[in-house]
Amino acid sequence: MKTKKSNTKDITILGLFIALMAVLAFVPYIGFIPLTPAISLSIVHLPAIVGTIILGFKKGMILSLAFGVLSLIRAFTPMGVADVTFQNPLIAILPRLFITPGAYGVYKLMQKLFTSASRRMAKRSDSSTGVLAGVIVTIVIFSSLNAGLAISPVLCALIASPFGCLAGIGLYAAAKNKFRDPERAAVSFGCAAGSLSNTIFTLLAFYFFVPIFFPELLAGDLATNSGFIKYLFGLLAINGILEMVVITAVGTPVTLAITGANRKKAVPLKEDSDAAGN
């Protein structure tokens, strides 16, 4: 009986998340916030990310698929120049299926890592962890972009720096707090990973399929391969980072509020239990 009630609750929540995505997708200027004629800030995938972390991988895939289908339907009433590209399922649906693996995989991985770290860092705070992590992430991304793509070092730095800063800030805060709230940290990384997965795989779909199905959109600087790549990395550096920040800032407290995890303390340490007389 308990399992049946749990399944019914999960299905209800699943339906609510899909309905919320539909509202965000079709009510103007709520889920898609136009920044320029060619760029929109999207938060429609927020319920898919939150639902994945709460309901698990299988139901998360249903939410990701629903998000893709809603994107496909909405594309037939475009608000921006690039929206017509989502009339192709390879661009509207396929990239969305990577949201759940990204969000859920990173969430579960960080959950284990931070829970372990909370025990090891019980008596010390290593704020240099964040600084070191930020520098390493920035250098790795910058080196990869500079070596693999024909783009300027300035653009490489522009793309790499936000990732390094966010990684450094996140790990600094976690270390400063001695990883006492591993669930909050894990949820934050899961939300960020889900948003980045959506952005990165959508841009990859643009790169592979727009020249095939929408060549008329590639004019001027976009007509060359290098120009198109610079444009896509510009979207990643600006649009992708903004979406990730918004999704993480909103998705983390919403997820914790729904699960009640923000009312639960982290796993008690052995030293704390002994001190309490347990």
XYZ file of N, CA and C in Angstrom, residues 73-202:
390
model
N 6.416 22.126 -30.230
C 5.093 22.699 -30.492
C 5.157 24.226 -30.480
N 5.850 24.760 -29.481
C 5.924 26.215 -29.360
C 6.663 26.861 -30.524
N 7.577 26.126 -31.150
C 8.385 26.683 -32.240
C 7.536 27.107 -33.436
N 6.309 26.601 -33.527
C 5.450 26.967 -34.651
C 4.749 28.300 -34.418
N 4.979 28.912 -33.267
C 4.579 30.304 -33.031
C 5.820 31.051 -32.531
N 6.824 31.210 -33.391
C 8.133 31.727 -32.974
C 8.071 33.168 -32.498
N 8.927 33.466 -31.516
C 9.065 34.832 -31.002
C 10.362 35.467 -31.485
N 11.339 34.642 -31.852
C 12.634 35.150 -32.294
C 13.076 34.485 -33.582
N 14.151 35.009 -34.159
C 14.648 34.511 -35.440
C 15.060 33.047 -35.345
N 15.753 32.685 -34.278
C 16.292 31.336 -34.147
C 15.253 30.317 -33.701
N 14.079 30.775 -33.282
C 13.075 29.844 -32.760
C 12.577 28.860 -33.809
N 12.604 29.251 -35.074
C 12.109 28.365 -36.133
C 12.950 27.095 -36.240
N 14.200 27.148 -35.779
C 15.050 25.956 -35.854
C 14.515 24.837 -34.970
N 13.744 25.190 -33.948
C 13.201 24.180 -33.046
C 11.982 23.474 -33.634
N 11.625 23.819 -34.855
C 10.587 23.059 -35.543
C 11.108 21.717 -36.025
N 12.418 21.526 -35.907
C 13.043 20.246 -36.228
C 13.228 19.451 -34.934
N 12.683 18.220 -34.850
C 12.801 17.421 -33.617
C 14.240 17.139 -33.210
N 15.161 17.106 -34.173
C 16.561 16.858 -33.838
C 17.164 18.000 -33.029
N 16.571 19.171 -33.130
C 17.028 20.322 -32.361
C 16.138 20.565 -31.146
N 14.836 20.339 -31.301
C 13.896 20.627 -30.216
C 13.857 19.531 -29.156
N 13.975 18.272 -29.562
C 13.755 17.152 -28.642
C 15.048 16.439 -28.256
N 15.859 16.081 -29.244
C 17.052 15.269 -28.981
C 17.973 15.859 -27.908
N 18.346 17.136 -27.970
C 19.268 17.670 -26.945
C 18.671 17.657 -25.546
N 17.339 17.769 -25.447
C 16.690 17.824 -24.137
C 16.829 16.515 -23.372
N 17.024 15.429 -24.083
C 17.126 14.126 -23.432
C 18.405 13.985 -22.616
N 19.324 14.928 -22.774
C 20.570 14.890 -22.004
C 20.467 15.687 -20.699
N 19.338 16.368 -20.498
C 19.162 17.138 -19.262
C 19.155 16.208 -18.055
N 18.379 15.139 -18.148
C 18.251 14.220 -17.011
C 19.564 13.524 -16.663
N 20.299 12.937 -17.617
C 21.594 12.340 -17.251
C 22.546 13.341 -16.615
N 22.569 14.575 -17.140
C 23.454 15.591 -16.585
C 23.071 15.970 -15.168
N 21.791 16.292 -14.960
C 21.336 16.739 -13.644
C 21.406 15.615 -12.613
N 20.865 14.462 -12.954
C 20.784 13.373 -11.981
C 22.157 12.769 -11.700
N 22.964 12.615 -12.757
C 24.290 12.031 -12.574
C 25.177 12.892 -11.690
N 25.206 14.192 -11.958
C 26.036 15.096 -11.148
C 25.488 15.197 -9.733
N 24.161 15.237 -9.590
C 23.547 15.314 -8.258
C 23.948 14.116 -7.391
N 23.829 12.916 -7.932
C 24.154 11.713 -7.149
C 25.650 11.644 -6.853
N 26.477 12.039 -7.824
C 27.924 12.018 -7.616
C 28.319 13.007 -6.516
N 27.817 14.223 -6.597
C 28.154 15.229 -5.608
C 27.581 14.891 -4.239
N 26.450 14.255 -4.217
C 25.852 13.836 -2.952
C 26.798 12.911 -2.195
N 27.381 11.964 -2.916
C 28.327 11.038 -2.290
C 29.620 11.747 -1.889
N 30.138 12.584 -2.791
C 31.401 13.264 -2.518
C 31.285 14.221 -1.339
N 30.214 15.012 -1.308
C 30.060 15.997 -0.242
C 29.741 15.347 1.100
N 29.003 14.235 1.068
C 28.734 13.530 2.320
C 30.025 12.984 2.907
N 30.879 12.452 2.043
C 32.174 11.956 2.499
C 33.051 13.094 2.994
N 33.024 14.216 2.250
C 33.848 15.367 2.629
C 33.396 15.969 3.951
N 32.096 15.886 4.253
C 31.594 16.466 5.498
C 32.203 15.777 6.711
N 32.519 14.515 6.571
C 33.144 13.790 7.677
C 34.630 14.147 7.780
N 35.269 14.231 6.638
C 36.720 14.473 6.643
C 37.078 15.901 7.028
N 36.165 16.833 6.793
C 36.475 18.237 7.064
C 35.749 18.734 8.305
N 35.405 17.821 9.206
C 34.621 18.191 10.379
C 35.342 19.197 11.261
N 36.668 19.132 11.316
C 37.414 19.970 12.254
C 38.288 21.013 11.563
N 38.073 21.202 10.246
C 38.893 22.209 9.587
C 38.147 22.806 8.407
N 38.507 23.997 8.074
C 37.897 24.690 6.951
C 38.991 25.106 5.990
N 38.929 24.609 4.781
C 39.986 24.865 3.810
C 39.433 25.736 2.688
N 39.417 27.049 2.906
C 38.863 27.958 1.901
C 39.715 28.018 0.648
N 40.982 27.605 0.758
C 41.843 27.613 -0.433
C 41.381 26.592 -1.460
N 40.526 25.654 -1.029
C 39.975 24.667 -1.965
C 39.253 25.355 -3.110
N 38.443 26.357 -2.786
C 37.696 27.058 -3.821
C 38.591 27.802 -4.785
N 39.583 28.502 -4.254
C 40.505 29.262 -5.110
C 41.247 28.321 -6.052
N 41.768 27.238 -5.495
C 42.514 26.280 -6.306
C 41.622 25.644 -7.362
N 40.417 25.265 -6.968
C 39.491 24.633 -7.915
C 39.134 25.596 -9.045
N 38.864 26.866 -8.698
C 38.524 27.853 -9.718
C 39.641 28.062 -10.715
N 40.866 28.134 -10.222
C 42.020 28.318 -11.108
C 42.202 27.111 -12.027
N 42.087 25.917 -11.452
C 42.275 24.702 -12.242
C 41.210 24.583 -13.330
N 39.940 24.814 -12.958
C 38.848 24.720 -13.941
C 39.041 25.734 -15.053
N 39.416 26.954 -14.699
C 39.629 27.995 -15.711
C 40.762 27.625 -16.664
N 41.868 27.147 -16.123
C 43.028 26.796 -16.946
C 42.697 25.627 -17.876
N 42.012 24.620 -17.342
C 41.683 23.438 -18.150
C 40.770 23.809 -19.310
N 39.706 24.578 -19.022
C 38.767 24.958 -20.085
C 39.441 25.887 -21.094
N 40.196 26.850 -20.603
C 40.897 27.779 -21.503
C 41.854 27.016 -22.418
N 42.648 26.095 -21.853
C 43.623 25.341 -22.643
C 42.935 24.479 -23.692
N 41.819 23.853 -23.305
C 41.090 22.994 -24.244
C 40.532 23.796 -25.405
N 39.920 24.945 -25.100
C 39.353 25.783 -26.151
C 40.438 26.363 -27.048
N 41.519 26.824 -26.446
C 42.593 27.455 -27.202
C 43.291 26.463 -28.124
N 43.367 25.207 -27.678
C 44.044 24.195 -28.487
C 43.131 23.573 -29.542
N 41.848 23.466 -29.221
C 40.949 22.733 -30.110
C 40.165 23.571 -31.087
N 40.066 24.896 -30.848
C 39.233 25.726 -31.702
C 40.012 26.944 -32.195
N 39.673 27.368 -33.386
C 40.342 28.531 -33.977
C 39.645 29.807 -33.540
N 39.681 30.082 -32.228
C 39.087 31.304 -31.709
C 40.128 32.042 -30.876
N 39.893 33.331 -30.675
C 40.901 34.171 -30.023
C 41.052 33.802 -28.542
N 42.242 34.039 -27.976
C 42.450 33.790 -26.538
C 41.501 34.591 -25.660
N 41.114 35.781 -26.118
C 40.196 36.608 -25.335
C 38.842 35.912 -25.196
N 38.349 35.361 -26.309
C 37.076 34.643 -26.281
C 37.189 33.376 -25.441
N 38.327 32.697 -25.534
C 38.566 31.508 -24.700
C 38.503 31.872 -23.222
N 39.135 32.986 -22.872
C 39.123 33.433 -21.475
C 37.723 33.838 -21.039
N 36.971 34.472 -21.954
C 35.605 34.891 -21.648
C 34.715 33.692 -21.342
N 34.941 32.610 -22.065
C 34.142 31.404 -21.858
C 34.598 30.655 -20.608
N 35.905 30.563 -20.398
C 36.439 29.751 -19.302
C 36.264 30.406 -17.937
N 36.381 31.716 -17.878
C 36.364 32.407 -16.582
C 35.084 32.202 -15.779
N 33.888 32.330 -16.400
C 32.673 32.123 -15.596
C 32.588 30.724 -14.991
N 32.995 29.720 -15.767
C 32.971 28.354 -15.243
C 33.923 28.226 -14.056
N 35.115 28.795 -14.187
C 36.085 28.738 -13.104
C 35.605 29.471 -11.865
N 35.005 30.652 -12.071
C 34.511 31.430 -10.936
C 33.395 30.706 -10.199
N 32.461 30.147 -10.968
C 31.339 29.449 -10.343
C 31.807 28.211 -9.588
N 32.720 27.469 -10.193
C 33.257 26.290 -9.514
C 34.000 26.686 -8.243
N 34.791 27.745 -8.334
C 35.541 28.201 -7.169
C 34.645 28.698 -6.050
N 33.633 29.486 -6.411
C 32.711 30.015 -5.402
C 31.946 28.889 -4.723
N 31.473 27.943 -5.522
C 30.716 26.824 -4.957
C 31.537 25.993 -3.997
N 32.752 25.648 -4.390
C 33.588 24.816 -3.530
C 34.127 25.610 -2.336
N 34.360 26.914 -2.524
C 34.784 27.751 -1.398
C 33.697 27.785 -0.321
N 32.445 28.006 -0.770
C 31.345 28.073 0.188
C 31.160 26.743 0.913
N 31.294 25.656 0.149
C 31.139 24.341 0.764
C 32.250 24.072 1.768
N 33.484 24.420 1.405
C 34.610 24.197 2.312
C 34.514 25.092 3.541
N 34.091 26.325 3.332
C 33.973 27.273 4.442
C 32.940 26.789 5.452
N 31.919 26.120 4.938
C 30.859 25.593 5.794
C 31.163 24.180 6.282
N 32.383 23.726 6.002
C 32.822 22.381 6.379
C 31.912 21.293 5.797
N 31.290 21.600 4.667
C 30.436 20.641 3.981
C 29.338 20.104 4.909
N 28.813 20.982 5.786
C 27.800 20.527 6.732
C 26.434 20.325 6.080
N 26.248 20.851 4.889
C 24.964 20.680 4.203
C 25.213 20.074 2.828
N 25.614 18.801 2.788
C 25.965 18.177 1.509
C 24.796 18.090 0.543
N 23.576 17.964 1.060
C 22.417 17.846 0.169
C 22.186 19.134 -0.610
N 22.289 20.264 0.060
C 22.114 21.548 -0.630
C 23.181 21.733 -1.711
N 24.422 21.401 -1.382
C 25.497 21.529 -2.357
C 25.267 20.607 -3.545
N 24.838 19.370 -3.272
C 24.605 18.405 -4.347
C 23.469 18.858 -5.252
N 22.400 19.376 -4.660
C 21.269 19.863 -5.458
C 21.692 21.037 -6.330
N 22.495 21.940 -5.775
C 22.956 23.095 -6.550
C 23.766 22.663 -7.765
N 24.694 21.727 -7.561
C 25.490 21.239 -8.682
C 24.621 20.488 -9.687
N 23.621 19.749 -9.205
C 22.717 19.049 -10.108
C 21.923 20.001 -10.980
N 21.414 21.081 -10.373
C 20.675 22.091 -11.139
C 21.567 22.755 -12.183
N 22.789 23.110 -11.766
C 23.722 23.750 -12.697
C 24.077 22.814 -13.845
N 24.310 21.536 -13.533
C 24.670 20.563 -14.574
C 23.516 20.329 -15.536
N 22.286 20.282 -15.013
C 21.130 20.099 -15.893
C 20.966 21.251 -16.859
N 21.150 22.475 -16.358
C 21.036 23.650 -17.219
C 22.139 23.680 -18.267
N 23.372 23.388 -17.843
C 24.485 23.370 -18.798
C 24.318 22.263 -19.839
N 23.796 21.121 -19.428
C 23.557 20.027 -20.379
C 22.580 20.467 -21.456
N 21.530 21.152 -21.042
C 20.558 21.652 -22.008
C 21.214 22.614 -22.990
N 22.007 23.552 -22.474
C 22.654 24.546 -23.330
C 23.668 23.913 -24.270
N 24.560 23.102 -23.718
C 25.653 22.539 -24.508
C 25.125 21.630 -25.624
N 24.196 20.742 -25.300
C 23.709 19.805 -26.319
C 22.784 20.481 -27.321
N 22.101 21.544 -26.908
C 21.314 22.308 -27.873
C 22.226 23.028 -28.860
